[in-house]
């Protein structure tokens, strides 16, 4: 019998469970993608590789319109929430204590904590109560709110791990407040800001429930439109449209993680 | 701001008149205002408020002279770094005043003080090259173009890093980063350079080299250095004067030789070098304690006829290479450490011996 | 700490825009929803006066034909179902998530980063799509049934969809990353020498799990439980798509009140009750955390 080298990490059952869990996480997504490329309308019979459903999905006017709405909403929610999150991160990580600060932190985290359905109906009631009917604008406002905590996360984390000495040194070397921020803090924060913006973009693009409840008639986003499509039945176009959304999200997340990583490793 | 750029070269040889007693030095400073660069007057710094407040500095007063290498020495938590941060402007004193060139600076922010700091962590800007790091302070002062380039080159030459000007800090070794931090802080020609444990992150050999280097740079630039350290050897070898601190107070201030040879209290005697602290009554002193360095104690195996020592027996013998250290238990209990190169042979535990304490080597301690 | 006067003195100003946005568009709406829950539903959607606790009364009592109140458990049952499903989701995620977190935490750094990314990706992808994927797998003509038929394990397709099991599966599937990541965060900081020391002191693998890994993982488990439990409790998509909207959970019940049900007051009241459950769970978790706080 061969002697086994001692390895403190060895937990064979755990390895099996983990590998199965990764299959569990990804198999459904992979099957969706495979179906989307299947030429045969009957999903289970492989009719060869085809992109015809993608073409069909892209040529669908309603789908294109809702995708455009999604992009408009994300294009408003992402910069606004990021720009609001940057000073907030500075205040929480570098600022002096102010009365109500921990309450403020808890409030900003509220969209992460409250069940989505509650946020959704509260926002719906609010818009109804104040009579705001700005179409896509309503959706954008709702998205800004829940994008803020996501944009805040990486920026705060980066500030926390960034030694204060570096900003002290800049100040010591005759930099005024604006110079400290623009020449030292901001450049060092940039990868985290990009990461935060990416997360906000993805969260906005993916949101279904809040948009579904809040969206006024005629202003659907891609996920809401997809929901309607899927309710009607499983169709190859729906698979293709879902695949497009899936790929965009994954690409954005991978991009943001690549952007953040090299800096943190070096620091 | 203008004054920062055109700093008069400090005069040399300011100490000629006061080479003798340490007591004279303070007198000197009182009379001659031209040598007073920094005056710390009754400074107290408390963190927190109310009864839980922690006093990091407790009514500290001291004067730092132009062109000197001044060291704040003490164990961690003694308040030395707080004092440094007060001088830099990162902290605001709870009480007291700080004067730089006879001007109150307590309300000046760090970016308005002609004081630069070498941080313990170096705090180099990771997104800038070595050159850009060194130029940072000059550019903030409004300098541009060839003037800056010249100064940067001169500074990099001073710290012997000319070849690495284009590198990023992450591509440098610890010792090189340290030199960049030094060059960066020196470039704007500050009136005062603060060094916060600058050598603590370097290994022993590099540290020795940098000690010599720092001393050379201080001499060449003529800038006043204030060094914070907990390493007594570093303090003794580099400083013109040392302030020994503990619990937020300055216990003794003087030249290295004063501090080592004439400690004024038990803490200083213990902290600077090694010392045997014995009851003063043992030698007929009025002072409650006397200290004696291990290398000044004489040890013999037999009773000396003319100079009777104190009898005891050997507890432990440790061979240290150049010297041998021997711990002796005197009759009546107190332990005495002897460390010499000329100890008699044949010392083994329990062996009866005689310890003699030359009178001129005994240092009476006030507390 | 006086280093950044700008950020220090203007902290409130800097946090202002974010705080204001949240207060106006999140806190205020919640408050309005609370008010709505004490009003009378208007038959055309929205609410009208008078103020009443009727919506909350409706939660436990049904108004009989003769206008007397009868104790009715319909809605309580829905809440109970939701609580049980959410608890089972937490448990399922823990059973898969703990080994997974250990496995990821004990890989080499590069491998670890890739695995963490792999766990994170589903977390950021569209919930609707992830839930829909299971329809492709589980429906009568779905992949699972076809494989079973082909293997001869079953003669006729089994109806997996529109059952509690399908909803639970969907909930575990979408919640798993929320459990793995916090536990991983807790285990990642573990010093491998602890495990070696334990082996050195004659511990077997089971003892190491029980005595070493579990206590270290506990804070992560607590955080993970909360992150899984709360969204699962208010879930809408999984019961809607995989449960077919027949077996209601709180989330779908609330949603109905604002669409087909047209009873905004009742919907708002249900939301407030759900919110109370969530706050209760969070406080319980915070209290537990304070009680079990493991010094690391």
PDB file of C-alpha atoms in Angstrom, chain A residues 33-251:
ATOM      1  CA  UNK A  33     -27.473  28.265 -23.339  1.00  0.00           C
ATOM      2  CA  UNK A  34     -27.434  24.944 -25.165  1.00  0.00           C
ATOM      3  CA  UNK A  35     -31.192  25.175 -25.766  1.00  0.00           C
ATOM      4  CA  UNK A  36     -30.802  28.711 -27.070  1.00  0.00           C
ATOM      5  CA  UNK A  37     -28.412  27.466 -29.760  1.00  0.00           C
ATOM      6  CA  UNK A  38     -30.510  24.460 -30.718  1.00  0.00           C
ATOM      7  CA  UNK A  39     -31.887  24.750 -34.219  1.00  0.00           C
ATOM      8  CA  UNK A  40     -34.813  22.489 -33.388  1.00  0.00           C
ATOM      9  CA  UNK A  41     -37.896  24.148 -31.956  1.00  0.00           C
ATOM     10  CA  UNK A  42     -38.516  21.110 -29.757  1.00  0.00           C
ATOM     11  CA  UNK A  43     -35.866  21.846 -27.223  1.00  0.00           C
ATOM     12  CA  UNK A  44     -35.000  18.245 -26.454  1.00  0.00           C
ATOM     13  CA  UNK A  45     -34.105  17.142 -29.917  1.00  0.00           C
ATOM     14  CA  UNK A  46     -30.759  18.475 -31.044  1.00  0.00           C
ATOM     15  CA  UNK A  47     -31.277  19.984 -34.449  1.00  0.00           C
ATOM     16  CA  UNK A  48     -27.787  21.319 -34.894  1.00  0.00           C
ATOM     17  CA  UNK A  49     -26.126  24.565 -33.878  1.00  0.00           C
ATOM     18  CA  UNK A  50     -28.012  27.646 -34.845  1.00  0.00           C
ATOM     19  CA  UNK A  51     -28.210  31.301 -33.986  1.00  0.00           C
ATOM     20  CA  UNK A  52     -31.611  31.740 -35.585  1.00  0.00           C
ATOM     21  CA  UNK A  53     -33.391  32.244 -32.241  1.00  0.00           C
ATOM     22  CA  UNK A  54     -31.032  35.048 -31.352  1.00  0.00           C
ATOM     23  CA  UNK A  55     -31.772  36.696 -34.668  1.00  0.00           C
ATOM     24  CA  UNK A  56     -35.465  36.225 -34.038  1.00  0.00           C
ATOM     25  CA  UNK A  57     -35.185  37.654 -30.538  1.00  0.00           C
ATOM     26  CA  UNK A  58     -33.226  40.677 -31.714  1.00  0.00           C
ATOM     27  CA  UNK A  59     -35.738  41.313 -34.492  1.00  0.00           C
ATOM     28  CA  UNK A  60     -38.610  41.334 -31.976  1.00  0.00           C
ATOM     29  CA  UNK A  61     -39.585  45.004 -31.639  1.00  0.00           C
ATOM     30  CA  UNK A  62     -41.071  44.721 -28.166  1.00  0.00           C
ATOM     31  CA  UNK A  63     -38.031  42.910 -26.898  1.00  0.00           C
ATOM     32  CA  UNK A  64     -35.720  45.514 -28.406  1.00  0.00           C
ATOM     33  CA  UNK A  65     -37.744  48.322 -26.881  1.00  0.00           C
ATOM     34  CA  UNK A  66     -37.658  46.765 -23.437  1.00  0.00           C
ATOM     35  CA  UNK A  67     -33.928  46.102 -23.764  1.00  0.00           C
ATOM     36  CA  UNK A  68     -33.441  49.757 -24.654  1.00  0.00           C
ATOM     37  CA  UNK A  69     -35.453  50.741 -21.575  1.00  0.00           C
ATOM     38  CA  UNK A  70     -33.241  48.494 -19.448  1.00  0.00           C
ATOM     39  CA  UNK A  71     -30.164  50.209 -20.804  1.00  0.00           C
ATOM     40  CA  UNK A  72     -31.618  53.692 -20.265  1.00  0.00           C
ATOM     41  CA  UNK A  73     -32.513  52.865 -16.663  1.00  0.00           C
ATOM     42  CA  UNK A  74     -29.082  51.348 -15.978  1.00  0.00           C
ATOM     43  CA  UNK A  75     -27.400  54.290 -17.689  1.00  0.00           C
ATOM     44  CA  UNK A  76     -29.146  56.672 -15.293  1.00  0.00           C
ATOM     45  CA  UNK A  77     -28.985  54.556 -12.134  1.00  0.00           C
ATOM     46  CA  UNK A  78     -25.326  53.550 -12.458  1.00  0.00           C
ATOM     47  CA  UNK A  79     -23.624  56.966 -12.570  1.00  0.00           C
ATOM     48  CA  UNK A  80     -26.049  58.586 -10.144  1.00  0.00           C
ATOM     49  CA  UNK A  81     -25.736  55.864  -7.512  1.00  0.00           C
ATOM     50  CA  UNK A  82     -21.941  55.710  -7.915  1.00  0.00           C
ATOM     51  CA  UNK A  83     -21.513  59.470  -7.656  1.00  0.00           C
ATOM     52  CA  UNK A  84     -23.627  59.505  -4.533  1.00  0.00           C
ATOM     53  CA  UNK A  85     -21.794  56.493  -3.082  1.00  0.00           C
ATOM     54  CA  UNK A  86     -18.271  57.959  -3.401  1.00  0.00           C
ATOM     55  CA  UNK A  87     -18.728  60.850  -0.928  1.00  0.00           C
ATOM     56  CA  UNK A  88     -20.797  58.602   1.333  1.00  0.00           C
ATOM     57  CA  UNK A  89     -17.947  56.082   1.446  1.00  0.00           C
ATOM     58  CA  UNK A  90     -15.509  58.878   2.333  1.00  0.00           C
ATOM     59  CA  UNK A  91     -17.831  60.110   5.059  1.00  0.00           C
ATOM     60  CA  UNK A  92     -18.237  56.673   6.615  1.00  0.00           C
ATOM     61  CA  UNK A  93     -14.613  55.544   6.327  1.00  0.00           C
ATOM     62  CA  UNK A  94     -12.688  58.780   6.739  1.00  0.00           C
ATOM     63  CA  UNK A  95     -15.148  61.170   8.290  1.00  0.00           C
ATOM     64  CA  UNK A  96     -15.526  62.253  11.862  1.00  0.00           C
ATOM     65  CA  UNK A  97     -18.375  60.795  13.836  1.00  0.00           C
ATOM     66  CA  UNK A  98     -21.569  62.754  13.364  1.00  0.00           C
ATOM     67  CA  UNK A  99     -24.833  62.284  15.221  1.00  0.00           C
ATOM     68  CA  UNK A 100     -26.935  59.622  13.585  1.00  0.00           C
ATOM     69  CA  UNK A 101     -24.038  58.178  11.653  1.00  0.00           C
ATOM     70  CA  UNK A 102     -24.684  54.543  12.482  1.00  0.00           C
ATOM     71  CA  UNK A 103     -28.380  55.063  11.781  1.00  0.00           C
ATOM     72  CA  UNK A 104     -27.368  56.538   8.439  1.00  0.00           C
ATOM     73  CA  UNK A 105     -25.224  53.525   7.640  1.00  0.00           C
ATOM     74  CA  UNK A 106     -28.089  51.212   8.562  1.00  0.00           C
ATOM     75  CA  UNK A 107     -30.487  53.221   6.374  1.00  0.00           C
ATOM     76  CA  UNK A 108     -28.221  53.037   3.335  1.00  0.00           C
ATOM     77  CA  UNK A 109     -28.023  49.277   3.811  1.00  0.00           C
ATOM     78  CA  UNK A 110     -31.797  49.021   4.016  1.00  0.00           C
ATOM     79  CA  UNK A 111     -32.382  48.063   0.372  1.00  0.00           C
ATOM     80  CA  UNK A 112     -30.100  45.062   0.981  1.00  0.00           C
ATOM     81  CA  UNK A 113     -31.995  44.041   4.091  1.00  0.00           C
ATOM     82  CA  UNK A 114     -35.644  44.646   3.325  1.00  0.00           C
ATOM     83  CA  UNK A 115     -37.368  41.906   1.312  1.00  0.00           C
ATOM     84  CA  UNK A 116     -37.581  43.011  -2.294  1.00  0.00           C
ATOM     85  CA  UNK A 117     -41.341  42.711  -2.402  1.00  0.00           C
ATOM     86  CA  UNK A 118     -41.674  45.161   0.494  1.00  0.00           C
ATOM     87  CA  UNK A 119     -39.371  47.688  -1.186  1.00  0.00           C
ATOM     88  CA  UNK A 120     -41.326  47.178  -4.389  1.00  0.00           C
ATOM     89  CA  UNK A 121     -44.771  47.854  -2.965  1.00  0.00           C
ATOM     90  CA  UNK A 122     -43.545  50.722  -0.790  1.00  0.00           C
ATOM     91  CA  UNK A 123     -42.064  52.411  -3.855  1.00  0.00           C
ATOM     92  CA  UNK A 124     -45.225  51.704  -5.831  1.00  0.00           C
ATOM     93  CA  UNK A 125     -47.369  53.239  -3.074  1.00  0.00           C
ATOM     94  CA  UNK A 126     -45.005  56.232  -2.858  1.00  0.00           C
ATOM     95  CA  UNK A 127     -45.140  57.009  -6.575  1.00  0.00           C
ATOM     96  CA  UNK A 128     -48.903  56.613  -6.507  1.00  0.00           C
ATOM     97  CA  UNK A 129     -49.233  58.867  -3.438  1.00  0.00           C
ATOM     98  CA  UNK A 130     -47.170  61.701  -4.918  1.00  0.00           C
ATOM     99  CA  UNK A 131     -48.623  61.099  -8.350  1.00  0.00           C
ATOM    100  CA  UNK A 132     -45.284  60.720 -10.100  1.00  0.00           C
ATOM    101  CA  UNK A 133     -45.742  59.334 -13.593  1.00  0.00           C
ATOM    102  CA  UNK A 134     -42.391  59.745 -15.292  1.00  0.00           C
ATOM    103  CA  UNK A 135     -42.421  56.419 -17.124  1.00  0.00           C
ATOM    104  CA  UNK A 136     -38.909  55.102 -17.309  1.00  0.00           C
ATOM    105  CA  UNK A 137     -37.930  57.833 -14.837  1.00  0.00           C
ATOM    106  CA  UNK A 138     -39.960  56.130 -12.102  1.00  0.00           C
ATOM    107  CA  UNK A 139     -38.031  52.924 -12.697  1.00  0.00           C
ATOM    108  CA  UNK A 140     -34.711  54.791 -12.684  1.00  0.00           C
ATOM    109  CA  UNK A 141     -35.438  56.413  -9.326  1.00  0.00           C
ATOM    110  CA  UNK A 142     -36.335  53.056  -7.788  1.00  0.00           C
ATOM    111  CA  UNK A 143     -33.123  51.568  -9.211  1.00  0.00           C
ATOM    112  CA  UNK A 144     -30.897  54.373  -7.905  1.00  0.00           C
ATOM    113  CA  UNK A 145     -32.059  53.575  -4.371  1.00  0.00           C
ATOM    114  CA  UNK A 146     -31.081  49.926  -4.361  1.00  0.00           C
ATOM    115  CA  UNK A 147     -27.960  50.493  -6.481  1.00  0.00           C
ATOM    116  CA  UNK A 148     -26.412  52.811  -3.879  1.00  0.00           C
ATOM    117  CA  UNK A 149     -25.508  50.130  -1.303  1.00  0.00           C
ATOM    118  CA  UNK A 150     -24.032  47.930  -4.058  1.00  0.00           C
ATOM    119  CA  UNK A 151     -21.909  50.752  -5.451  1.00  0.00           C
ATOM    120  CA  UNK A 152     -20.857  51.637  -1.911  1.00  0.00           C
ATOM    121  CA  UNK A 153     -19.588  48.140  -1.024  1.00  0.00           C
ATOM    122  CA  UNK A 154     -16.313  47.964  -2.988  1.00  0.00           C
ATOM    123  CA  UNK A 155     -15.519  51.664  -2.493  1.00  0.00           C
ATOM    124  CA  UNK A 156     -15.828  51.393   1.274  1.00  0.00           C
ATOM    125  CA  UNK A 157     -13.855  48.167   1.320  1.00  0.00           C
ATOM    126  CA  UNK A 158     -11.044  49.775  -0.649  1.00  0.00           C
ATOM    127  CA  UNK A 159     -10.963  52.830   1.605  1.00  0.00           C
ATOM    128  CA  UNK A 160     -10.859  50.606   4.652  1.00  0.00           C
ATOM    129  CA  UNK A 161      -7.810  48.710   3.432  1.00  0.00           C
ATOM    130  CA  UNK A 162      -6.073  51.837   2.141  1.00  0.00           C
ATOM    131  CA  UNK A 163      -3.641  53.068   4.783  1.00  0.00           C
ATOM    132  CA  UNK A 164      -4.450  56.559   6.023  1.00  0.00           C
ATOM    133  CA  UNK A 165      -0.733  57.275   6.095  1.00  0.00           C
ATOM    134  CA  UNK A 166      -0.785  57.797   2.348  1.00  0.00           C
ATOM    135  CA  UNK A 167      -3.321  60.608   2.582  1.00  0.00           C
ATOM    136  CA  UNK A 168      -1.494  61.980   5.633  1.00  0.00           C
ATOM    137  CA  UNK A 169       1.721  62.024   3.616  1.00  0.00           C
ATOM    138  CA  UNK A 170       0.089  64.010   0.816  1.00  0.00           C
ATOM    139  CA  UNK A 171      -1.221  66.556   3.293  1.00  0.00           C
ATOM    140  CA  UNK A 172       2.177  66.702   4.949  1.00  0.00           C
ATOM    141  CA  UNK A 173       3.635  67.509   1.530  1.00  0.00           C
ATOM    142  CA  UNK A 174       1.571  70.685   1.208  1.00  0.00           C
ATOM    143  CA  UNK A 175      -1.452  69.212  -0.582  1.00  0.00           C
ATOM    144  CA  UNK A 176      -4.698  70.961   0.297  1.00  0.00           C
ATOM    145  CA  UNK A 177      -7.902  68.971   0.751  1.00  0.00           C
ATOM    146  CA  UNK A 178      -8.797  69.017  -2.919  1.00  0.00           C
ATOM    147  CA  UNK A 179      -5.280  68.006  -3.979  1.00  0.00           C
ATOM    148  CA  UNK A 180      -5.270  65.129  -1.471  1.00  0.00           C
ATOM    149  CA  UNK A 181      -8.536  63.896  -2.909  1.00  0.00           C
ATOM    150  CA  UNK A 182      -7.854  64.432  -6.609  1.00  0.00           C
ATOM    151  CA  UNK A 183      -4.192  63.368  -6.679  1.00  0.00           C
ATOM    152  CA  UNK A 184      -4.094  60.577  -4.115  1.00  0.00           C
ATOM    153  CA  UNK A 185      -7.445  59.308  -2.822  1.00  0.00           C
ATOM    154  CA  UNK A 186      -9.345  59.307  -6.106  1.00  0.00           C
ATOM    155  CA  UNK A 187      -6.660  57.616  -8.264  1.00  0.00           C
ATOM    156  CA  UNK A 188      -6.184  54.931  -5.634  1.00  0.00           C
ATOM    157  CA  UNK A 189      -9.935  54.484  -5.363  1.00  0.00           C
ATOM    158  CA  UNK A 190     -10.541  54.275  -9.116  1.00  0.00           C
ATOM    159  CA  UNK A 191     -10.600  50.463  -9.514  1.00  0.00           C
ATOM    160  CA  UNK A 192     -13.064  50.204  -6.637  1.00  0.00           C
ATOM    161  CA  UNK A 193     -15.231  52.919  -8.157  1.00  0.00           C
ATOM    162  CA  UNK A 194     -15.298  51.067 -11.476  1.00  0.00           C
ATOM    163  CA  UNK A 195     -16.131  47.864  -9.635  1.00  0.00           C
ATOM    164  CA  UNK A 196     -18.909  49.611  -7.720  1.00  0.00           C
ATOM    165  CA  UNK A 197     -20.344  51.091 -10.896  1.00  0.00           C
ATOM    166  CA  UNK A 198     -20.243  47.684 -12.578  1.00  0.00           C
ATOM    167  CA  UNK A 199     -22.106  46.081  -9.709  1.00  0.00           C
ATOM    168  CA  UNK A 200     -24.702  48.857  -9.768  1.00  0.00           C
ATOM    169  CA  UNK A 201     -25.065  48.339 -13.536  1.00  0.00           C
ATOM    170  CA  UNK A 202     -25.549  44.587 -13.166  1.00  0.00           C
ATOM    171  CA  UNK A 203     -28.012  44.916 -10.297  1.00  0.00           C
ATOM    172  CA  UNK A 204     -30.019  47.469 -12.239  1.00  0.00           C
ATOM    173  CA  UNK A 205     -29.982  45.412 -15.410  1.00  0.00           C
ATOM    174  CA  UNK A 206     -31.059  42.250 -13.570  1.00  0.00           C
ATOM    175  CA  UNK A 207     -33.755  43.645 -11.353  1.00  0.00           C
ATOM    176  CA  UNK A 208     -37.127  42.096 -11.918  1.00  0.00           C
ATOM    177  CA  UNK A 209     -39.477  42.376  -8.958  1.00  0.00           C
ATOM    178  CA  UNK A 210     -39.191  46.075  -8.114  1.00  0.00           C
ATOM    179  CA  UNK A 211     -39.362  47.062 -11.771  1.00  0.00           C
ATOM    180  CA  UNK A 212     -42.269  44.692 -12.317  1.00  0.00           C
ATOM    181  CA  UNK A 213     -44.303  46.364  -9.572  1.00  0.00           C
ATOM    182  CA  UNK A 214     -43.223  49.942 -10.201  1.00  0.00           C
ATOM    183  CA  UNK A 215     -43.106  50.095 -13.993  1.00  0.00           C
ATOM    184  CA  UNK A 216     -45.954  52.097 -15.454  1.00  0.00           C
ATOM    185  CA  UNK A 217     -47.740  50.625 -18.450  1.00  0.00           C
ATOM    186  CA  UNK A 218     -45.627  50.859 -21.570  1.00  0.00           C
ATOM    187  CA  UNK A 219     -42.309  51.135 -19.784  1.00  0.00           C
ATOM    188  CA  UNK A 220     -41.152  47.559 -19.389  1.00  0.00           C
ATOM    189  CA  UNK A 221     -37.560  46.491 -19.008  1.00  0.00           C
ATOM    190  CA  UNK A 222     -35.986  43.382 -20.469  1.00  0.00           C
ATOM    191  CA  UNK A 223     -36.462  41.155 -17.382  1.00  0.00           C
ATOM    192  CA  UNK A 224     -40.103  42.202 -17.082  1.00  0.00           C
ATOM    193  CA  UNK A 225     -40.673  41.543 -20.760  1.00  0.00           C
ATOM    194  CA  UNK A 226     -38.924  38.176 -20.424  1.00  0.00           C
ATOM    195  CA  UNK A 227     -41.181  37.296 -17.506  1.00  0.00           C
ATOM    196  CA  UNK A 228     -44.190  37.867 -19.727  1.00  0.00           C
ATOM    197  CA  UNK A 229     -42.619  35.761 -22.476  1.00  0.00           C
ATOM    198  CA  UNK A 230     -41.833  32.904 -20.107  1.00  0.00           C
ATOM    199  CA  UNK A 231     -45.316  32.897 -18.625  1.00  0.00           C
ATOM    200  CA  UNK A 232     -46.719  32.189 -22.064  1.00  0.00           C
ATOM    201  CA  UNK A 233     -44.504  29.159 -22.472  1.00  0.00           C
ATOM    202  CA  UNK A 234     -41.033  27.869 -23.086  1.00  0.00           C
ATOM    203  CA  UNK A 235     -39.922  29.168 -26.466  1.00  0.00           C
ATOM    204  CA  UNK A 236     -36.520  29.163 -28.120  1.00  0.00           C
ATOM    205  CA  UNK A 237     -36.622  32.951 -28.530  1.00  0.00           C
ATOM    206  CA  UNK A 238     -37.134  33.310 -24.789  1.00  0.00           C
ATOM    207  CA  UNK A 239     -34.127  31.051 -24.243  1.00  0.00           C
ATOM    208  CA  UNK A 240     -32.069  33.192 -26.596  1.00  0.00           C
ATOM    209  CA  UNK A 241     -33.129  36.462 -24.965  1.00  0.00           C
ATOM    210  CA  UNK A 242     -32.418  35.049 -21.507  1.00  0.00           C
ATOM    211  CA  UNK A 243     -29.007  33.906 -22.701  1.00  0.00           C
ATOM    212  CA  UNK A 244     -28.163  37.402 -23.907  1.00  0.00           C
ATOM    213  CA  UNK A 245     -29.030  38.904 -20.517  1.00  0.00           C
ATOM    214  CA  UNK A 246     -27.137  36.137 -18.731  1.00  0.00           C
ATOM    215  CA  UNK A 247     -23.991  36.688 -20.753  1.00  0.00           C
ATOM    216  CA  UNK A 248     -24.048  40.465 -20.223  1.00  0.00           C
ATOM    217  CA  UNK A 249     -24.294  40.043 -16.445  1.00  0.00           C
ATOM    218  CA  UNK A 250     -21.548  37.444 -16.275  1.00  0.00           C
ATOM    219  CA  UNK A 251     -19.236  39.509 -18.460  1.00  0.00           C
TER     220      UNK A 251
END
